[in-house]
PDB file of C-alpha atoms in Angstrom:
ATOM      1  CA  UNK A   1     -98.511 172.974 -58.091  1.00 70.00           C
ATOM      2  CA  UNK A   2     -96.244 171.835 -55.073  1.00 87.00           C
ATOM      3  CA  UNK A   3     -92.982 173.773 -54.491  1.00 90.00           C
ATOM      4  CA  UNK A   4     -91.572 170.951 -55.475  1.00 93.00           C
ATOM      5  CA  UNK A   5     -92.863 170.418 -58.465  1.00 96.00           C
ATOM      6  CA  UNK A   6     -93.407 173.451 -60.983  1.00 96.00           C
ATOM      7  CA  UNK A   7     -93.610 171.664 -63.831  1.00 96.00           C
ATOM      8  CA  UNK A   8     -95.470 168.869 -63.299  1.00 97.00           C
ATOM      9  CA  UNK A   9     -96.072 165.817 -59.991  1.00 98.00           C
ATOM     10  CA  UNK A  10     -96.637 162.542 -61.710  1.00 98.00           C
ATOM     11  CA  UNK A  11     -98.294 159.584 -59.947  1.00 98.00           C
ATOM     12  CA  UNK A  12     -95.935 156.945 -59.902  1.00 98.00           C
ATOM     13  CA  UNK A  13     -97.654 153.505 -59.246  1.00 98.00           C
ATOM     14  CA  UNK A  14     -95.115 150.712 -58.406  1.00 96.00           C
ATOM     15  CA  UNK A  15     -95.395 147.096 -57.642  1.00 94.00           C
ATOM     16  CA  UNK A  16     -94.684 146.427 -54.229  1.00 90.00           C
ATOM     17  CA  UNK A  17     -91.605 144.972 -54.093  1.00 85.00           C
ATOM     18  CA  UNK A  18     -89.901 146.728 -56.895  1.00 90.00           C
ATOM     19  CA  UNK A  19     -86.403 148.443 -55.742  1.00 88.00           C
ATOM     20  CA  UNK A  20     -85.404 149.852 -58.909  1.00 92.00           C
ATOM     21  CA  UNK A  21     -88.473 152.372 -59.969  1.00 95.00           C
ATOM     22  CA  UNK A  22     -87.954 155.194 -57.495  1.00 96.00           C
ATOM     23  CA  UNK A  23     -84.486 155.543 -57.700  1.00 94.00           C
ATOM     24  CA  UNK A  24     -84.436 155.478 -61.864  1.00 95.00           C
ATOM     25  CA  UNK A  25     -87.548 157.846 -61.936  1.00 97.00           C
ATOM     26  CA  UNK A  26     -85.747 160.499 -59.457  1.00 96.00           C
ATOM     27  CA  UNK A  27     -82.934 160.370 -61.553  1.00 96.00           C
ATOM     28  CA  UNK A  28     -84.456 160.487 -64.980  1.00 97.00           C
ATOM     29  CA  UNK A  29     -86.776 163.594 -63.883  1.00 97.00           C
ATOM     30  CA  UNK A  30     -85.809 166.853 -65.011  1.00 96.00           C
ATOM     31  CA  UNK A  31     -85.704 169.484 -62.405  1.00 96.00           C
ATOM     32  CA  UNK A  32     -89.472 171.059 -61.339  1.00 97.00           C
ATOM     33  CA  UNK A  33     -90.568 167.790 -61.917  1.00 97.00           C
ATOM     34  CA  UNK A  34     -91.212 165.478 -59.170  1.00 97.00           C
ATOM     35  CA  UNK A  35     -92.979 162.053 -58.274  1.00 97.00           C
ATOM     36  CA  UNK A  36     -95.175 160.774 -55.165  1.00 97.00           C
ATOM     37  CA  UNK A  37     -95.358 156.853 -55.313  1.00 97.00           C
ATOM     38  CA  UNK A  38     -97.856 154.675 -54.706  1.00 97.00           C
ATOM     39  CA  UNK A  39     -97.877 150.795 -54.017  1.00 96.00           C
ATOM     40  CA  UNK A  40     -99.658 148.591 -56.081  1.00 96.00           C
ATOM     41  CA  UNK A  41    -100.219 145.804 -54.229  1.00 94.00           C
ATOM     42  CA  UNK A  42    -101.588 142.122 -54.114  1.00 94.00           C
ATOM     43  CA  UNK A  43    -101.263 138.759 -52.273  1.00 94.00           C
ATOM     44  CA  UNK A  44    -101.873 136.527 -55.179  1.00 92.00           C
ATOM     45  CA  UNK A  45     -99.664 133.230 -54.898  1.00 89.00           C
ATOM     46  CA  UNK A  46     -98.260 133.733 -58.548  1.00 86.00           C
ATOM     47  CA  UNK A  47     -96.208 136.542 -60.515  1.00 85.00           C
ATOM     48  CA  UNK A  48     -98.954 136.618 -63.373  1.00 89.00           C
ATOM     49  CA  UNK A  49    -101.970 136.355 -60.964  1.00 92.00           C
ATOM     50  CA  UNK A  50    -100.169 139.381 -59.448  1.00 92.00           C
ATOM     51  CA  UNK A  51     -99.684 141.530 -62.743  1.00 92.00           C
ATOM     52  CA  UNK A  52    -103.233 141.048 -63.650  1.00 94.00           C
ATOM     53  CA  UNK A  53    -104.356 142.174 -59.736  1.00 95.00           C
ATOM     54  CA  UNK A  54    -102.609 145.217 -60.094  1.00 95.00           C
ATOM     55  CA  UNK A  55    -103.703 146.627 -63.142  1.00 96.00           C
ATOM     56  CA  UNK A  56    -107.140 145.857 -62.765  1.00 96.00           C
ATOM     57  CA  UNK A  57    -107.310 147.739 -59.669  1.00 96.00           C
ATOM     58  CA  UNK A  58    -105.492 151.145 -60.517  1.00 96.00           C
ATOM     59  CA  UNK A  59    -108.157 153.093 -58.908  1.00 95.00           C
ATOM     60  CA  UNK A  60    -108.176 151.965 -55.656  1.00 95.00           C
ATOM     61  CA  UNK A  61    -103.997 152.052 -55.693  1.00 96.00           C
ATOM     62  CA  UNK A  62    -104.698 155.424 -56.742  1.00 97.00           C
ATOM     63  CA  UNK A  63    -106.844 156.193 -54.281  1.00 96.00           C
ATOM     64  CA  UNK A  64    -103.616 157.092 -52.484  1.00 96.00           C
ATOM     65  CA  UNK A  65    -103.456 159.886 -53.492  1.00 97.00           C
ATOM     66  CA  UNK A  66    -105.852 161.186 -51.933  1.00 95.00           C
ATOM     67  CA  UNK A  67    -106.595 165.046 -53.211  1.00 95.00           C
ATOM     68  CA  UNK A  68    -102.627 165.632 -54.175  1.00 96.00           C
ATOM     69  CA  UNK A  69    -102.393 168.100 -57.614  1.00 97.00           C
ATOM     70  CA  UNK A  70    -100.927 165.640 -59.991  1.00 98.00           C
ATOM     71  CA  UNK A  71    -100.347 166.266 -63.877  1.00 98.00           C
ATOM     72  CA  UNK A  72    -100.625 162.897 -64.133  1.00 98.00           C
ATOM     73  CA  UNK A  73    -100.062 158.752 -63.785  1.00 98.00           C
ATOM     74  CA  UNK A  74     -97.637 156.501 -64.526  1.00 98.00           C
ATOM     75  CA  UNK A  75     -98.016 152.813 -64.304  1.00 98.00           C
ATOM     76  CA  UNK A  76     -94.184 151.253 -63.629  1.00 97.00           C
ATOM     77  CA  UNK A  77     -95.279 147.935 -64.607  1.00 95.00           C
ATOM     78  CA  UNK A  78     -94.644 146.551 -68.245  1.00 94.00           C
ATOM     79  CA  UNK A  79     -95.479 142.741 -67.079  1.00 92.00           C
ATOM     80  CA  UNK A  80     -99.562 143.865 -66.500  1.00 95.00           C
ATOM     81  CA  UNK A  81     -99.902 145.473 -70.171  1.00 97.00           C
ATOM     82  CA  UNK A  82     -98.402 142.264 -71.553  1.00 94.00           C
ATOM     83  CA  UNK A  83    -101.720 140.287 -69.358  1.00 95.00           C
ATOM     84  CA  UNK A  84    -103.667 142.337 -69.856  1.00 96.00           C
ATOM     85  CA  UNK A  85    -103.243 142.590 -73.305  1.00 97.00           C
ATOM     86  CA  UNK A  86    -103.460 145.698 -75.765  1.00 96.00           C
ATOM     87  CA  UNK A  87    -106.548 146.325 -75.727  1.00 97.00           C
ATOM     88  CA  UNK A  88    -107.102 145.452 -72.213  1.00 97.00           C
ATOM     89  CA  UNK A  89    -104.719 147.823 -70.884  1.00 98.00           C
ATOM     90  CA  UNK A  90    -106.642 150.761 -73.156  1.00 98.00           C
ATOM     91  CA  UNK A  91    -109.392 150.131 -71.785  1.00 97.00           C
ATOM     92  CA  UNK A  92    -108.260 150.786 -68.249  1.00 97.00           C
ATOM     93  CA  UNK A  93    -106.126 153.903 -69.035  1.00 98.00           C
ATOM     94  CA  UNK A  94    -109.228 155.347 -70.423  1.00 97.00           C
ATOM     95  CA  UNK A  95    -111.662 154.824 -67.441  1.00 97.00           C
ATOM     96  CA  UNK A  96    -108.555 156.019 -65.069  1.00 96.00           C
ATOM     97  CA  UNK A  97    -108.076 159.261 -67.554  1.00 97.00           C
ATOM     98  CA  UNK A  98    -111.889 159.762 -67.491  1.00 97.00           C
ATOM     99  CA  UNK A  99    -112.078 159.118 -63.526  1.00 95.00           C
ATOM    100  CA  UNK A 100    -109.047 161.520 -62.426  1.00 95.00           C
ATOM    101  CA  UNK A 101    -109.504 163.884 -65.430  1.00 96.00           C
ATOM    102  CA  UNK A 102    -105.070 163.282 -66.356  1.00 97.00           C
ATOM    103  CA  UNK A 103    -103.173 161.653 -68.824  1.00 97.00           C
ATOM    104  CA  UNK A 104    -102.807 157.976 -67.803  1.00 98.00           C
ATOM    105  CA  UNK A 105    -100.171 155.635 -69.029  1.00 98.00           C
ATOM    106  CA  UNK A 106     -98.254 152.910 -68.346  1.00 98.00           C
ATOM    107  CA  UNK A 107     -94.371 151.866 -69.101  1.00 97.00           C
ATOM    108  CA  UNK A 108     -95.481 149.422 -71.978  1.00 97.00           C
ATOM    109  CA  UNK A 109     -97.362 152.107 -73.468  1.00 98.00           C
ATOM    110  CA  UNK A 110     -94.658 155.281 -73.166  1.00 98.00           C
ATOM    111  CA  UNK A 111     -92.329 152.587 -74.414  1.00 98.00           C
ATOM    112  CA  UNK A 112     -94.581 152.121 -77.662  1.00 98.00           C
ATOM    113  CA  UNK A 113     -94.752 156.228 -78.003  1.00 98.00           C
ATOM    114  CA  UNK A 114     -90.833 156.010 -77.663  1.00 98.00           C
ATOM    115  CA  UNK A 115     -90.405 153.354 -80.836  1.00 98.00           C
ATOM    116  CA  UNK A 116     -92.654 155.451 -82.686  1.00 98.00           C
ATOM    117  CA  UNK A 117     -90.890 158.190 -81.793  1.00 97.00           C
ATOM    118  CA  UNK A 118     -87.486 156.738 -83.014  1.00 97.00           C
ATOM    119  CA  UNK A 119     -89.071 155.058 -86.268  1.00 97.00           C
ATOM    120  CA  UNK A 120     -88.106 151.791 -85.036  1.00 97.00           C
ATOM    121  CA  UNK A 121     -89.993 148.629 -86.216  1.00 97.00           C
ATOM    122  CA  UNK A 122     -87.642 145.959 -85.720  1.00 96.00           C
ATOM    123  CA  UNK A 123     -86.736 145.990 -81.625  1.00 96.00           C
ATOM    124  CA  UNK A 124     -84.926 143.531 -80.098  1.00 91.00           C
ATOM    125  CA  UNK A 125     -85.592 142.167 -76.384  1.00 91.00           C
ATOM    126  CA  UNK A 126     -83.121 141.848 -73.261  1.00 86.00           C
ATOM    127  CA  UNK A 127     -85.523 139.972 -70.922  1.00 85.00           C
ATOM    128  CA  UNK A 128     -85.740 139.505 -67.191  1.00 82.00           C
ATOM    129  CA  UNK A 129     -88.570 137.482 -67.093  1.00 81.00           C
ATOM    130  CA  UNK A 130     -89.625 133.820 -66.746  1.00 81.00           C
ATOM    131  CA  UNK A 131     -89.948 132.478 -70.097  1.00 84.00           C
ATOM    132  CA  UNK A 132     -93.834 132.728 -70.452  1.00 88.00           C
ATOM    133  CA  UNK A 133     -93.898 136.288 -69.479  1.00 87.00           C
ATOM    134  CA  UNK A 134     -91.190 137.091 -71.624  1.00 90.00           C
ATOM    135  CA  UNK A 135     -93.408 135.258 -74.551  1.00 92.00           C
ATOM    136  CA  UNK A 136     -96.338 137.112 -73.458  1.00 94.00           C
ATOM    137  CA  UNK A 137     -94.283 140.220 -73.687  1.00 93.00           C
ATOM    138  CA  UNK A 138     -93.523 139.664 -77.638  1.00 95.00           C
ATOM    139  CA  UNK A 139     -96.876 138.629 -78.161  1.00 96.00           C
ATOM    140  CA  UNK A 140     -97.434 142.547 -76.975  1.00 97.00           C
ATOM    141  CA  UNK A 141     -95.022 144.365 -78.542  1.00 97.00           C
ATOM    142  CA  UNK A 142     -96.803 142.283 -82.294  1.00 98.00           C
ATOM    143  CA  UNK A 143     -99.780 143.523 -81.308  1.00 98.00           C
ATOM    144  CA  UNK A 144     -98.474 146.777 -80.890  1.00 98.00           C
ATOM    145  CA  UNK A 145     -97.054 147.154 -84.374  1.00 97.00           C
ATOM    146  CA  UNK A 146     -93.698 145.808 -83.874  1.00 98.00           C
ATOM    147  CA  UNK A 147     -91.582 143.019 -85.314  1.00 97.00           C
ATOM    148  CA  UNK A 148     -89.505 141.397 -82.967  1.00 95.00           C
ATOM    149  CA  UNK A 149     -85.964 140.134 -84.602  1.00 92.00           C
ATOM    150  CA  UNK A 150     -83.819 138.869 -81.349  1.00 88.00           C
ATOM    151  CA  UNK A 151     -84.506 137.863 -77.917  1.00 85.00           C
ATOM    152  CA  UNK A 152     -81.689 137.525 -74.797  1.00 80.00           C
ATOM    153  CA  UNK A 153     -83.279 136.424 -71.201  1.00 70.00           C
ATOM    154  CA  UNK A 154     -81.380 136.981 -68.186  1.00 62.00           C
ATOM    155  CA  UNK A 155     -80.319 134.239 -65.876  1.00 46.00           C
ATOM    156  CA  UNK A 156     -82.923 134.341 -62.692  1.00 42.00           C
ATOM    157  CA  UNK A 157     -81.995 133.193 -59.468  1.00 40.00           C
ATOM    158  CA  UNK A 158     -84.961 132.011 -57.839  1.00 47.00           C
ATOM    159  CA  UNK A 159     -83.427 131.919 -54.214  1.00 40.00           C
ATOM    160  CA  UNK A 160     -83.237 135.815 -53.550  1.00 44.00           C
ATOM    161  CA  UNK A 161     -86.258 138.361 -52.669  1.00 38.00           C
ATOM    162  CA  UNK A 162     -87.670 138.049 -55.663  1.00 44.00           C
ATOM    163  CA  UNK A 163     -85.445 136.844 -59.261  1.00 45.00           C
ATOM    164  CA  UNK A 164     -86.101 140.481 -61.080  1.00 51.00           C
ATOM    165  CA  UNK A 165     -85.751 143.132 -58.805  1.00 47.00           C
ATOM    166  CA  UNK A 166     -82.632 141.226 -56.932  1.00 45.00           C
ATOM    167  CA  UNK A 167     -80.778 141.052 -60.750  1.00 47.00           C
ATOM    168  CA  UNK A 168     -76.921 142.929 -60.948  1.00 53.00           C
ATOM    169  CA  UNK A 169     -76.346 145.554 -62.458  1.00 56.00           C
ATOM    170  CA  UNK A 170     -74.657 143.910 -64.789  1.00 59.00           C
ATOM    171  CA  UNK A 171     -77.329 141.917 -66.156  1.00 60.00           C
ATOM    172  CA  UNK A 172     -79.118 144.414 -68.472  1.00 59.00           C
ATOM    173  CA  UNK A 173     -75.153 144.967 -70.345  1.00 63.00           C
ATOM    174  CA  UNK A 174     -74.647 141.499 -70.278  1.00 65.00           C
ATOM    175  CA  UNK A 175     -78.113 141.474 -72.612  1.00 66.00           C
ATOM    176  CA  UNK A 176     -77.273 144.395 -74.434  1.00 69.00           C
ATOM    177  CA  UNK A 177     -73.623 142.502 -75.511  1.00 70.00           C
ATOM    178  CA  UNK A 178     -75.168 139.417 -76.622  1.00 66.00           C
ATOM    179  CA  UNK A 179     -77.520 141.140 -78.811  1.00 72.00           C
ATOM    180  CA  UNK A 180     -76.931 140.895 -82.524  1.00 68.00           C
ATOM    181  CA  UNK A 181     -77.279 144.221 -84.209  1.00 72.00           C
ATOM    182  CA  UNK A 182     -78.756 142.687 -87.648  1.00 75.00           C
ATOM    183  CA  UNK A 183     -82.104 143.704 -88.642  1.00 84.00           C
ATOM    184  CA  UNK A 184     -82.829 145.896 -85.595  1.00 90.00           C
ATOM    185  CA  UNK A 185     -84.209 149.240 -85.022  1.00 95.00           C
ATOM    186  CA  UNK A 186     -83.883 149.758 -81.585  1.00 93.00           C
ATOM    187  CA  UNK A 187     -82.855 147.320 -78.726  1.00 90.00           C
ATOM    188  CA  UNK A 188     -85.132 147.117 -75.738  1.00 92.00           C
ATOM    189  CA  UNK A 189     -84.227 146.529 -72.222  1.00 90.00           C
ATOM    190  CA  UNK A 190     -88.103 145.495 -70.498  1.00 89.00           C
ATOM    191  CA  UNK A 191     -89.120 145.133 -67.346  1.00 88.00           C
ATOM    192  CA  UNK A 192     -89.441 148.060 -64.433  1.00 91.00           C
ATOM    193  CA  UNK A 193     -87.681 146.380 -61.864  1.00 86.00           C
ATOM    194  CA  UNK A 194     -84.284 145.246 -63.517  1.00 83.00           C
ATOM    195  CA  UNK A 195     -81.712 148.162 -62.954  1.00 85.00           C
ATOM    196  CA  UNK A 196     -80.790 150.027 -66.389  1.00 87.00           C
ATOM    197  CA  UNK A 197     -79.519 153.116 -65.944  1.00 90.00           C
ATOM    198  CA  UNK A 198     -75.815 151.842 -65.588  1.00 84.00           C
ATOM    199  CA  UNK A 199     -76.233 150.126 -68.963  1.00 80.00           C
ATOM    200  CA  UNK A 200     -77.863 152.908 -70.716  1.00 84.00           C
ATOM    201  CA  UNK A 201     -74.998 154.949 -69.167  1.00 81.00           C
ATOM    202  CA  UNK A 202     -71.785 153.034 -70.227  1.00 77.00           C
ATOM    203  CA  UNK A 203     -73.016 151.459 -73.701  1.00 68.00           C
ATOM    204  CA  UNK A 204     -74.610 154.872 -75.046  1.00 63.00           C
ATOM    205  CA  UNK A 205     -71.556 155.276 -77.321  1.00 55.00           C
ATOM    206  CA  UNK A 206     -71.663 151.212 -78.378  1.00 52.00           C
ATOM    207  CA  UNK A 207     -75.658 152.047 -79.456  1.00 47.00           C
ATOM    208  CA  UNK A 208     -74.301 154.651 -81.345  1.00 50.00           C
ATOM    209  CA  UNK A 209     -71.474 153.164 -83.053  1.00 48.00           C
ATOM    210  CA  UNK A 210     -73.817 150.426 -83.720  1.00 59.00           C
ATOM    211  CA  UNK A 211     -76.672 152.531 -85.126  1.00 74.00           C
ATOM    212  CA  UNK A 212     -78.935 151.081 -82.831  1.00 86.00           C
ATOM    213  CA  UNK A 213     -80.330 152.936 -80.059  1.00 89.00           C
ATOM    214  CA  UNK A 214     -80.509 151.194 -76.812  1.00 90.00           C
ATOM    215  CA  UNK A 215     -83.663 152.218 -74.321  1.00 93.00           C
ATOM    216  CA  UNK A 216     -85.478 150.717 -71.368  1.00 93.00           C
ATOM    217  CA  UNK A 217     -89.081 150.713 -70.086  1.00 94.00           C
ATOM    218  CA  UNK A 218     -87.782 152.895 -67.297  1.00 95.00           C
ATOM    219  CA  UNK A 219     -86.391 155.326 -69.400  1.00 97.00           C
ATOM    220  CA  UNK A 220     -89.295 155.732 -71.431  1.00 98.00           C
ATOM    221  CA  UNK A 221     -91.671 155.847 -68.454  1.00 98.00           C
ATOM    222  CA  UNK A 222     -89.565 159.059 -67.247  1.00 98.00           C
ATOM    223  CA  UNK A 223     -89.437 160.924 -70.722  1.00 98.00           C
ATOM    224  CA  UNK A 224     -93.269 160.223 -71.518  1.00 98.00           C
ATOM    225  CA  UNK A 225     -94.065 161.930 -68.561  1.00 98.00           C
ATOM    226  CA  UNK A 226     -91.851 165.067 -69.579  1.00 98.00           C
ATOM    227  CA  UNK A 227     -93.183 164.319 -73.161  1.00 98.00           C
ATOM    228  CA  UNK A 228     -96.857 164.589 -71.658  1.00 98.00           C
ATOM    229  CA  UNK A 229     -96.086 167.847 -69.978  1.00 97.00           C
ATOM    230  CA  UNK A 230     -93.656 170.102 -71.276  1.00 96.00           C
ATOM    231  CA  UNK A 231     -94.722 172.642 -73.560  1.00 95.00           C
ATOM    232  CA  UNK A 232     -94.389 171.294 -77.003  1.00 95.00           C
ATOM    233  CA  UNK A 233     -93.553 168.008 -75.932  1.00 97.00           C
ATOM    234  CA  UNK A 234     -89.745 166.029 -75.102  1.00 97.00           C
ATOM    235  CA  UNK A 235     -87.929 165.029 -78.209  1.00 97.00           C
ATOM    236  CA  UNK A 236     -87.016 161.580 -77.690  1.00 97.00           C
ATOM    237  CA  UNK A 237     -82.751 162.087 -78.883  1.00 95.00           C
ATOM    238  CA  UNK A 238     -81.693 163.446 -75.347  1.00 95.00           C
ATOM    239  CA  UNK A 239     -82.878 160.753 -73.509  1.00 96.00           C
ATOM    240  CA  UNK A 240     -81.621 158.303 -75.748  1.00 94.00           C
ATOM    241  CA  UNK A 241     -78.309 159.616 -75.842  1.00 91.00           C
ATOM    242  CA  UNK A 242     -78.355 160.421 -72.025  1.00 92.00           C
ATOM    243  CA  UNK A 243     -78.082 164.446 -72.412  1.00 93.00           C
ATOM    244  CA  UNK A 244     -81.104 164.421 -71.040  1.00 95.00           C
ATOM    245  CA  UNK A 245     -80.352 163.429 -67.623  1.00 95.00           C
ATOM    246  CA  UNK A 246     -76.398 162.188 -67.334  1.00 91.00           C
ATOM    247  CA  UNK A 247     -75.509 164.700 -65.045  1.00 92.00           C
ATOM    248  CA  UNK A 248     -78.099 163.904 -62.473  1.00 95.00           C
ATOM    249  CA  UNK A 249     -76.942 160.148 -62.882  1.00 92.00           C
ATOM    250  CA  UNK A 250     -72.901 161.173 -62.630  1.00 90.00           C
ATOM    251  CA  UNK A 251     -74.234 163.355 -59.452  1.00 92.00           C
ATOM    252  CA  UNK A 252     -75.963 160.266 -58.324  1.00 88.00           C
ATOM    253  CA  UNK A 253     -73.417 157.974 -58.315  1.00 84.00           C
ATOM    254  CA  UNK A 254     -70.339 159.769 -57.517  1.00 70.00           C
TER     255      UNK A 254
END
């Protein structure tokens, strides 16, 4: 291990543009955990033809590694799992498990361990995708097991850097307030690049009132890698709650 990193260094593979992974991860990490990030990049012309390029070339982006001791890879990319598809995205994790002897996994899939964790059957979605990705996303989450009861999309702006990773703060709560609580397990935030951590933060105690807790993909990307390799695992309540890591996030912020 690095001196850094007693507990564990995760690979952290992000799209190339996205602004809100490294931040969220540093934050969400326990101490004597740590992260070194890779790019995952591509020049395809479209957001979908991008998704697909990056998770079918994992290895190479890994390949940035080079020879560093890490306990294993995360994928910060829910958009490529939805592609890809289910079975798709297995497929890949496997060969890139079996090629760098870790634990692969992406943020669709931690977010499917978190669910499961929870008990939660019935999510519902606060999108900040396009409309067909966000469709391709629920087709995902149905393959995965899940029923989904309620959808909310953010409103995109099309003329910044890029209509995700340039979203408010604001937007994710904005989702999370328009949500009906009917018939719903567990309300989703998706998406890697659309900040959450200010959300999770502030409506914690509404999710509660509510009975419905309130994660993102983010969030479940972080504890999945603490999950992976603590001793006896991460139980899933701290994180939800925000025990788990609200004093690195008040120390953050001020």
């Amino acid at each position: 291990m690095t001196a850094y990193a007693a507990r564990g260094l995760i690979g952290l593979l992000t799209p190339q543009a996205n602004t809100t992974v490294e931040p969220e991860f540093a934050i969400l990490l326990p101490p004597g955990y740590a992260h070194l990030n890779a790019r995952m990049i591509s020049d395809k012309p479209s957001i979908e033809a991008r998704l697909l390029d990056y998770i079918e070339n994992l290895a190479p982006a890994c390949a940035q590694y080079a020879n560093a001791p890490l306990s294993a890879i995360a994928v910060a990319c829910t958009g490529a799992s939805y592609l890809a598809g289910r079975e798709r995205e297995a497929e890949l994790l496997a060969a890139l498990k079996a090629s760098r002897g870790i634990p692969a996994y992406t943020a669709a899939t931690a977010v499917v361990d978190a669910l499961r964790a929870l008990g939660a059957r019935r999510i519902a979605l606060g999108s900040p995708y396009p409309a067909a990705l966000t469709a391709q996303s629920i087709a995902y989450w149905q393959s995965q097991g899940f029923e989904v009861t309620q959808v909310r999309s953010a409103a995109l702006d099309d003329a910044r850097f890029h209509p995700i990773y340039a979203l408010p703060g604001d937007a994710a709560a904005t989702l999370v307030r328009e949500m009906p609580r009917e018939h719903v397990d567990a309300i989703l935030l998706l998406g890697t690049g659309m900040p959450t951590l200010p959300t999770l933060r502030a409506l914690q105690e509404v999710g509660a009132e509510a009975g419905v807790p309130v994660i993102s993909c983010m969030l479940c990307l972080a504890w999945k890698a603490v999950d992976l390799l603590a001793p006896g695992g991460a139980p899933i309540a701290p994180w939800v709650d925000g025990s788990a890591w609200r004093a690195r996030y008040l120390a953050h912020t001020g």
